[in-house]
PDB file of C-alpha atoms in Angstrom:
ATOM      1  CA  UNK A 285     -63.921  72.501 102.983  1.00  0.00           C
ATOM      2  CA  UNK A 286     -66.429  70.747 101.236  1.00  0.00           C
ATOM      3  CA  UNK A 287     -65.547  69.742  97.245  1.00  0.00           C
ATOM      4  CA  UNK A 288     -66.998  69.826  94.597  1.00  0.00           C
ATOM      5  CA  UNK A 289     -68.737  66.864  92.615  1.00  0.00           C
ATOM      6  CA  UNK A 290     -67.601  66.557  89.361  1.00  0.00           C
ATOM      7  CA  UNK A 291     -70.596  65.597  87.412  1.00  0.00           C
ATOM      8  CA  UNK A 292     -68.843  65.326  83.694  1.00  0.00           C
ATOM      9  CA  UNK A 293     -71.399  67.631  82.483  1.00  0.00           C
ATOM     10  CA  UNK A 294     -72.443  71.485  82.456  1.00  0.00           C
ATOM     11  CA  UNK A 295     -74.690  71.957  85.572  1.00  0.00           C
ATOM     12  CA  UNK A 296     -77.486  74.516  85.690  1.00  0.00           C
ATOM     13  CA  UNK A 297     -77.669  76.733  88.614  1.00  0.00           C
ATOM     14  CA  UNK A 298     -80.644  77.912  89.867  1.00  0.00           C
ATOM     15  CA  UNK A 299     -79.734  81.599  89.125  1.00  0.00           C
ATOM     16  CA  UNK A 300     -78.809  80.218  85.528  1.00  0.00           C
ATOM     17  CA  UNK A 301     -82.031  78.399  84.751  1.00  0.00           C
ATOM     18  CA  UNK A 302     -84.164  81.533  86.083  1.00  0.00           C
ATOM     19  CA  UNK A 303     -82.033  83.980  83.780  1.00  0.00           C
ATOM     20  CA  UNK A 304     -82.290  81.418  80.779  1.00  0.00           C
ATOM     21  CA  UNK A 305     -86.137  81.618  81.241  1.00  0.00           C
ATOM     22  CA  UNK A 306     -86.448  85.284  81.862  1.00  0.00           C
ATOM     23  CA  UNK A 307     -84.553  85.948  78.594  1.00  0.00           C
ATOM     24  CA  UNK A 308     -86.776  83.132  76.895  1.00  0.00           C
ATOM     25  CA  UNK A 309     -89.966  84.661  77.490  1.00  0.00           C
ATOM     26  CA  UNK A 310     -88.755  88.310  76.723  1.00  0.00           C
ATOM     27  CA  UNK A 311     -87.584  87.162  73.556  1.00  0.00           C
ATOM     28  CA  UNK A 312     -90.510  85.267  72.837  1.00  0.00           C
ATOM     29  CA  UNK A 313     -93.027  88.323  73.777  1.00  0.00           C
ATOM     30  CA  UNK A 314     -90.548  91.078  71.697  1.00  0.00           C
ATOM     31  CA  UNK A 315     -90.600  88.682  68.695  1.00  0.00           C
ATOM     32  CA  UNK A 316     -94.528  88.903  68.630  1.00  0.00           C
ATOM     33  CA  UNK A 317     -94.465  92.630  68.781  1.00  0.00           C
ATOM     34  CA  UNK A 318     -92.041  92.806  65.829  1.00  0.00           C
ATOM     35  CA  UNK A 319     -93.563  93.498  62.152  1.00  0.00           C
ATOM     36  CA  UNK A 320     -91.416  91.103  60.120  1.00  0.00           C
ATOM     37  CA  UNK A 321     -93.423  88.664  57.936  1.00  0.00           C
ATOM     38  CA  UNK A 322     -90.367  86.134  58.605  1.00  0.00           C
ATOM     39  CA  UNK A 323     -91.028  85.751  62.146  1.00  0.00           C
ATOM     40  CA  UNK A 324     -94.503  85.089  61.945  1.00  0.00           C
ATOM     41  CA  UNK A 325     -93.829  81.177  62.119  1.00  0.00           C
ATOM     42  CA  UNK A 326     -91.506  81.646  64.860  1.00  0.00           C
ATOM     43  CA  UNK A 327     -91.138  80.409  68.436  1.00  0.00           C
ATOM     44  CA  UNK A 328     -88.547  80.303  70.838  1.00  0.00           C
ATOM     45  CA  UNK A 329     -88.189  77.163  72.413  1.00  0.00           C
ATOM     46  CA  UNK A 330     -85.043  77.474  74.461  1.00  0.00           C
ATOM     47  CA  UNK A 331     -82.157  79.752  75.966  1.00  0.00           C
ATOM     48  CA  UNK A 332     -78.880  79.197  77.145  1.00  0.00           C
ATOM     49  CA  UNK A 333     -77.250  81.879  78.817  1.00  0.00           C
ATOM     50  CA  UNK A 334     -73.558  81.652  80.068  1.00  0.00           C
ATOM     51  CA  UNK A 335     -73.040  81.793  83.957  1.00  0.00           C
ATOM     52  CA  UNK A 336     -70.927  84.904  83.520  1.00  0.00           C
ATOM     53  CA  UNK A 337     -73.937  86.518  81.802  1.00  0.00           C
ATOM     54  CA  UNK A 338     -71.790  87.621  78.283  1.00  0.00           C
ATOM     55  CA  UNK A 339     -73.413  85.484  75.973  1.00  0.00           C
ATOM     56  CA  UNK A 340     -76.730  83.599  75.356  1.00  0.00           C
ATOM     57  CA  UNK A 341     -77.880  81.526  72.653  1.00  0.00           C
ATOM     58  CA  UNK A 342     -81.471  81.605  71.477  1.00  0.00           C
ATOM     59  CA  UNK A 343     -82.949  78.359  70.232  1.00  0.00           C
ATOM     60  CA  UNK A 344     -86.100  79.052  67.727  1.00  0.00           C
ATOM     61  CA  UNK A 345     -87.957  76.532  65.735  1.00  0.00           C
ATOM     62  CA  UNK A 346     -89.889  77.692  62.485  1.00  0.00           C
ATOM     63  CA  UNK A 347     -93.250  76.173  60.993  1.00  0.00           C
ATOM     64  CA  UNK A 348     -91.689  77.255  58.095  1.00  0.00           C
ATOM     65  CA  UNK A 349     -89.327  74.301  58.087  1.00  0.00           C
ATOM     66  CA  UNK A 350     -85.341  74.127  57.331  1.00  0.00           C
ATOM     67  CA  UNK A 351     -85.950  75.825  54.141  1.00  0.00           C
ATOM     68  CA  UNK A 352     -86.452  79.416  56.049  1.00  0.00           C
ATOM     69  CA  UNK A 353     -83.895  78.969  58.705  1.00  0.00           C
ATOM     70  CA  UNK A 354     -81.459  81.282  56.777  1.00  0.00           C
ATOM     71  CA  UNK A 355     -83.991  83.905  56.325  1.00  0.00           C
ATOM     72  CA  UNK A 356     -85.314  83.523  60.068  1.00  0.00           C
ATOM     73  CA  UNK A 357     -81.563  83.945  61.110  1.00  0.00           C
ATOM     74  CA  UNK A 358     -81.364  87.085  58.994  1.00  0.00           C
ATOM     75  CA  UNK A 359     -84.631  88.637  60.765  1.00  0.00           C
ATOM     76  CA  UNK A 360     -83.254  87.640  64.256  1.00  0.00           C
ATOM     77  CA  UNK A 361     -79.512  88.893  63.612  1.00  0.00           C
ATOM     78  CA  UNK A 362     -81.393  92.203  62.134  1.00  0.00           C
ATOM     79  CA  UNK A 363     -83.430  92.610  65.407  1.00  0.00           C
ATOM     80  CA  UNK A 364     -80.746  91.635  67.423  1.00  0.00           C
ATOM     81  CA  UNK A 365     -80.137  95.056  69.286  1.00  0.00           C
ATOM     82  CA  UNK A 366     -84.010  95.697  69.663  1.00  0.00           C
ATOM     83  CA  UNK A 367     -84.203  92.294  71.216  1.00  0.00           C
ATOM     84  CA  UNK A 368     -80.771  92.925  73.961  1.00  0.00           C
ATOM     85  CA  UNK A 369     -82.506  96.177  74.864  1.00  0.00           C
ATOM     86  CA  UNK A 370     -85.707  94.623  76.002  1.00  0.00           C
ATOM     87  CA  UNK A 371     -84.021  92.328  77.753  1.00  0.00           C
ATOM     88  CA  UNK A 372     -82.102  95.217  79.437  1.00  0.00           C
ATOM     89  CA  UNK A 373     -84.891  96.862  80.187  1.00  0.00           C
ATOM     90  CA  UNK A 374     -87.459  94.343  81.529  1.00  0.00           C
ATOM     91  CA  UNK A 375     -84.912  92.488  83.428  1.00  0.00           C
ATOM     92  CA  UNK A 376     -82.906  93.617  86.239  1.00  0.00           C
ATOM     93  CA  UNK A 377     -79.496  92.432  85.003  1.00  0.00           C
ATOM     94  CA  UNK A 378     -76.484  94.532  85.283  1.00  0.00           C
ATOM     95  CA  UNK A 379     -75.481  93.080  82.042  1.00  0.00           C
ATOM     96  CA  UNK A 380     -77.183  92.004  78.872  1.00  0.00           C
ATOM     97  CA  UNK A 381     -76.017  88.983  77.096  1.00  0.00           C
ATOM     98  CA  UNK A 382     -74.856  89.418  73.716  1.00  0.00           C
ATOM     99  CA  UNK A 383     -77.345  87.065  71.813  1.00  0.00           C
ATOM    100  CA  UNK A 384     -77.011  84.582  69.114  1.00  0.00           C
ATOM    101  CA  UNK A 385     -79.192  82.425  67.519  1.00  0.00           C
ATOM    102  CA  UNK A 386     -79.844  79.178  66.094  1.00  0.00           C
ATOM    103  CA  UNK A 387     -82.298  76.450  65.240  1.00  0.00           C
ATOM    104  CA  UNK A 388     -83.507  74.066  67.990  1.00  0.00           C
ATOM    105  CA  UNK A 389     -82.187  70.367  66.361  1.00  0.00           C
ATOM    106  CA  UNK A 390     -84.565  68.541  68.843  1.00  0.00           C
ATOM    107  CA  UNK A 391     -87.420  69.830  67.806  1.00  0.00           C
ATOM    108  CA  UNK A 392     -86.594  68.964  64.055  1.00  0.00           C
ATOM    109  CA  UNK A 393     -85.133  65.678  65.365  1.00  0.00           C
ATOM    110  CA  UNK A 394     -88.944  64.819  67.105  1.00  0.00           C
ATOM    111  CA  UNK A 395     -90.663  65.592  64.063  1.00  0.00           C
ATOM    112  CA  UNK A 396     -88.178  62.840  62.158  1.00  0.00           C
ATOM    113  CA  UNK A 397     -88.866  60.457  64.603  1.00  0.00           C
ATOM    114  CA  UNK A 398     -92.410  61.107  63.947  1.00  0.00           C
ATOM    115  CA  UNK A 399     -91.934  60.873  60.196  1.00  0.00           C
ATOM    116  CA  UNK A 400     -90.342  57.908  60.199  1.00  0.00           C
ATOM    117  CA  UNK A 401     -92.972  56.062  62.462  1.00  0.00           C
ATOM    118  CA  UNK A 402     -95.848  56.878  60.643  1.00  0.00           C
ATOM    119  CA  UNK A 403     -94.123  55.552  57.560  1.00  0.00           C
ATOM    120  CA  UNK A 404     -93.479  52.396  59.329  1.00  0.00           C
ATOM    121  CA  UNK A 405     -96.591  51.949  60.669  1.00  0.00           C
ATOM    122  CA  UNK A 406     -99.048  50.815  57.557  1.00  0.00           C
ATOM    123  CA  UNK A 407     -96.340  48.385  57.160  1.00  0.00           C
ATOM    124  CA  UNK A 408     -96.036  46.768  60.386  1.00  0.00           C
ATOM    125  CA  UNK A 409     -99.930  46.735  60.382  1.00  0.00           C
ATOM    126  CA  UNK A 410    -100.147  44.698  57.167  1.00  0.00           C
ATOM    127  CA  UNK A 411     -97.489  42.450  58.182  1.00  0.00           C
ATOM    128  CA  UNK A 412     -99.374  41.562  61.255  1.00  0.00           C
ATOM    129  CA  UNK A 413     -96.445  42.316  63.347  1.00  0.00           C
ATOM    130  CA  UNK A 414     -98.244  44.653  64.916  1.00  0.00           C
ATOM    131  CA  UNK A 415    -101.711  45.092  66.136  1.00  0.00           C
ATOM    132  CA  UNK A 416    -103.973  48.161  65.596  1.00  0.00           C
ATOM    133  CA  UNK A 417    -104.075  48.788  69.248  1.00  0.00           C
ATOM    134  CA  UNK A 418    -103.555  52.747  69.666  1.00  0.00           C
ATOM    135  CA  UNK A 419    -100.217  54.350  71.436  1.00  0.00           C
ATOM    136  CA  UNK A 420    -101.065  54.333  75.248  1.00  0.00           C
ATOM    137  CA  UNK A 421    -104.049  51.915  75.103  1.00  0.00           C
ATOM    138  CA  UNK A 422    -104.443  48.970  76.873  1.00  0.00           C
ATOM    139  CA  UNK A 423    -104.591  45.761  74.557  1.00  0.00           C
ATOM    140  CA  UNK A 424    -108.244  44.035  75.775  1.00  0.00           C
ATOM    141  CA  UNK A 425    -107.454  41.929  78.486  1.00  0.00           C
ATOM    142  CA  UNK A 426    -104.450  43.639  79.618  1.00  0.00           C
ATOM    143  CA  UNK A 427    -106.075  44.462  83.221  1.00  0.00           C
ATOM    144  CA  UNK A 428    -106.204  40.899  84.141  1.00  0.00           C
ATOM    145  CA  UNK A 429    -102.242  40.207  83.731  1.00  0.00           C
ATOM    146  CA  UNK A 430     -99.689  41.104  85.996  1.00  0.00           C
ATOM    147  CA  UNK A 431     -96.160  42.874  85.484  1.00  0.00           C
ATOM    148  CA  UNK A 432     -97.290  46.808  85.871  1.00  0.00           C
ATOM    149  CA  UNK A 433     -98.312  49.588  84.509  1.00  0.00           C
ATOM    150  CA  UNK A 434    -101.795  50.821  85.523  1.00  0.00           C
ATOM    151  CA  UNK A 435    -103.477  47.331  85.778  1.00  0.00           C
ATOM    152  CA  UNK A 436    -101.785  47.181  89.199  1.00  0.00           C
ATOM    153  CA  UNK A 437    -103.615  50.058  90.356  1.00  0.00           C
ATOM    154  CA  UNK A 438    -106.494  48.572  93.329  1.00  0.00           C
ATOM    155  CA  UNK A 439    -109.197  50.201  94.612  1.00  0.00           C
ATOM    156  CA  UNK A 440    -109.523  48.173  97.088  1.00  0.00           C
ATOM    157  CA  UNK A 441    -105.946  49.110  98.253  1.00  0.00           C
ATOM    158  CA  UNK A 442    -105.169  45.219  98.751  1.00  0.00           C
ATOM    159  CA  UNK A 443    -103.344  42.994  96.969  1.00  0.00           C
ATOM    160  CA  UNK A 444    -106.282  40.214  96.437  1.00  0.00           C
ATOM    161  CA  UNK A 445    -105.577  38.939  92.645  1.00  0.00           C
ATOM    162  CA  UNK A 446    -108.833  38.976  91.874  1.00  0.00           C
ATOM    163  CA  UNK A 447    -110.316  42.143  93.570  1.00  0.00           C
ATOM    164  CA  UNK A 448    -108.200  44.080  91.335  1.00  0.00           C
ATOM    165  CA  UNK A 449    -110.216  47.631  89.631  1.00  0.00           C
ATOM    166  CA  UNK A 450    -108.783  50.104  87.678  1.00  0.00           C
ATOM    167  CA  UNK A 451    -110.780  53.382  87.841  1.00  0.00           C
ATOM    168  CA  UNK A 452    -112.650  54.111  84.339  1.00  0.00           C
ATOM    169  CA  UNK A 453    -112.338  50.741  83.033  1.00  0.00           C
ATOM    170  CA  UNK A 454    -116.477  50.442  83.885  1.00  0.00           C
ATOM    171  CA  UNK A 455    -118.386  49.033  86.345  1.00  0.00           C
ATOM    172  CA  UNK A 456    -116.371  47.066  89.219  1.00  0.00           C
ATOM    173  CA  UNK A 457    -117.309  42.902  89.059  1.00  0.00           C
ATOM    174  CA  UNK A 458    -119.265  41.755  91.286  1.00  0.00           C
TER     175      UNK A 458
END
């Protein structure tokens, strides 16, 4: 008899993942059809349906920000029956999960990190601690150094130190 491994966290089975994605798509499409100004700037970011399909949480983000969360939640609760009905019509599930709604904290956390980095950027560049090289761009001469990243790619496939060339760096040196 095979034993199950304890992963410590919640494991998402392929069926659950498919149901989550299906419910997310149906709810997002139905929100576009609903004529409610409170839901105009709302995106469905994720759905987590329990394995038994009895309950599900719909995570959303709104361009209106945290100030509008109460209003958006009210609108979503008002249209909950319509959303659950759409799930029942468009899916072949025996049970339609009872929906709950929650703002997506991950989106807000990402926005807050971006704001903090934007605040720090002028401070770092004026104090000389960081150069003005854009994020993701290689510093001049970075392809000449070993140590990882795209600079290790070689068009010749060999390991010769001087014969390195990265596509897009201009003409190959002779």
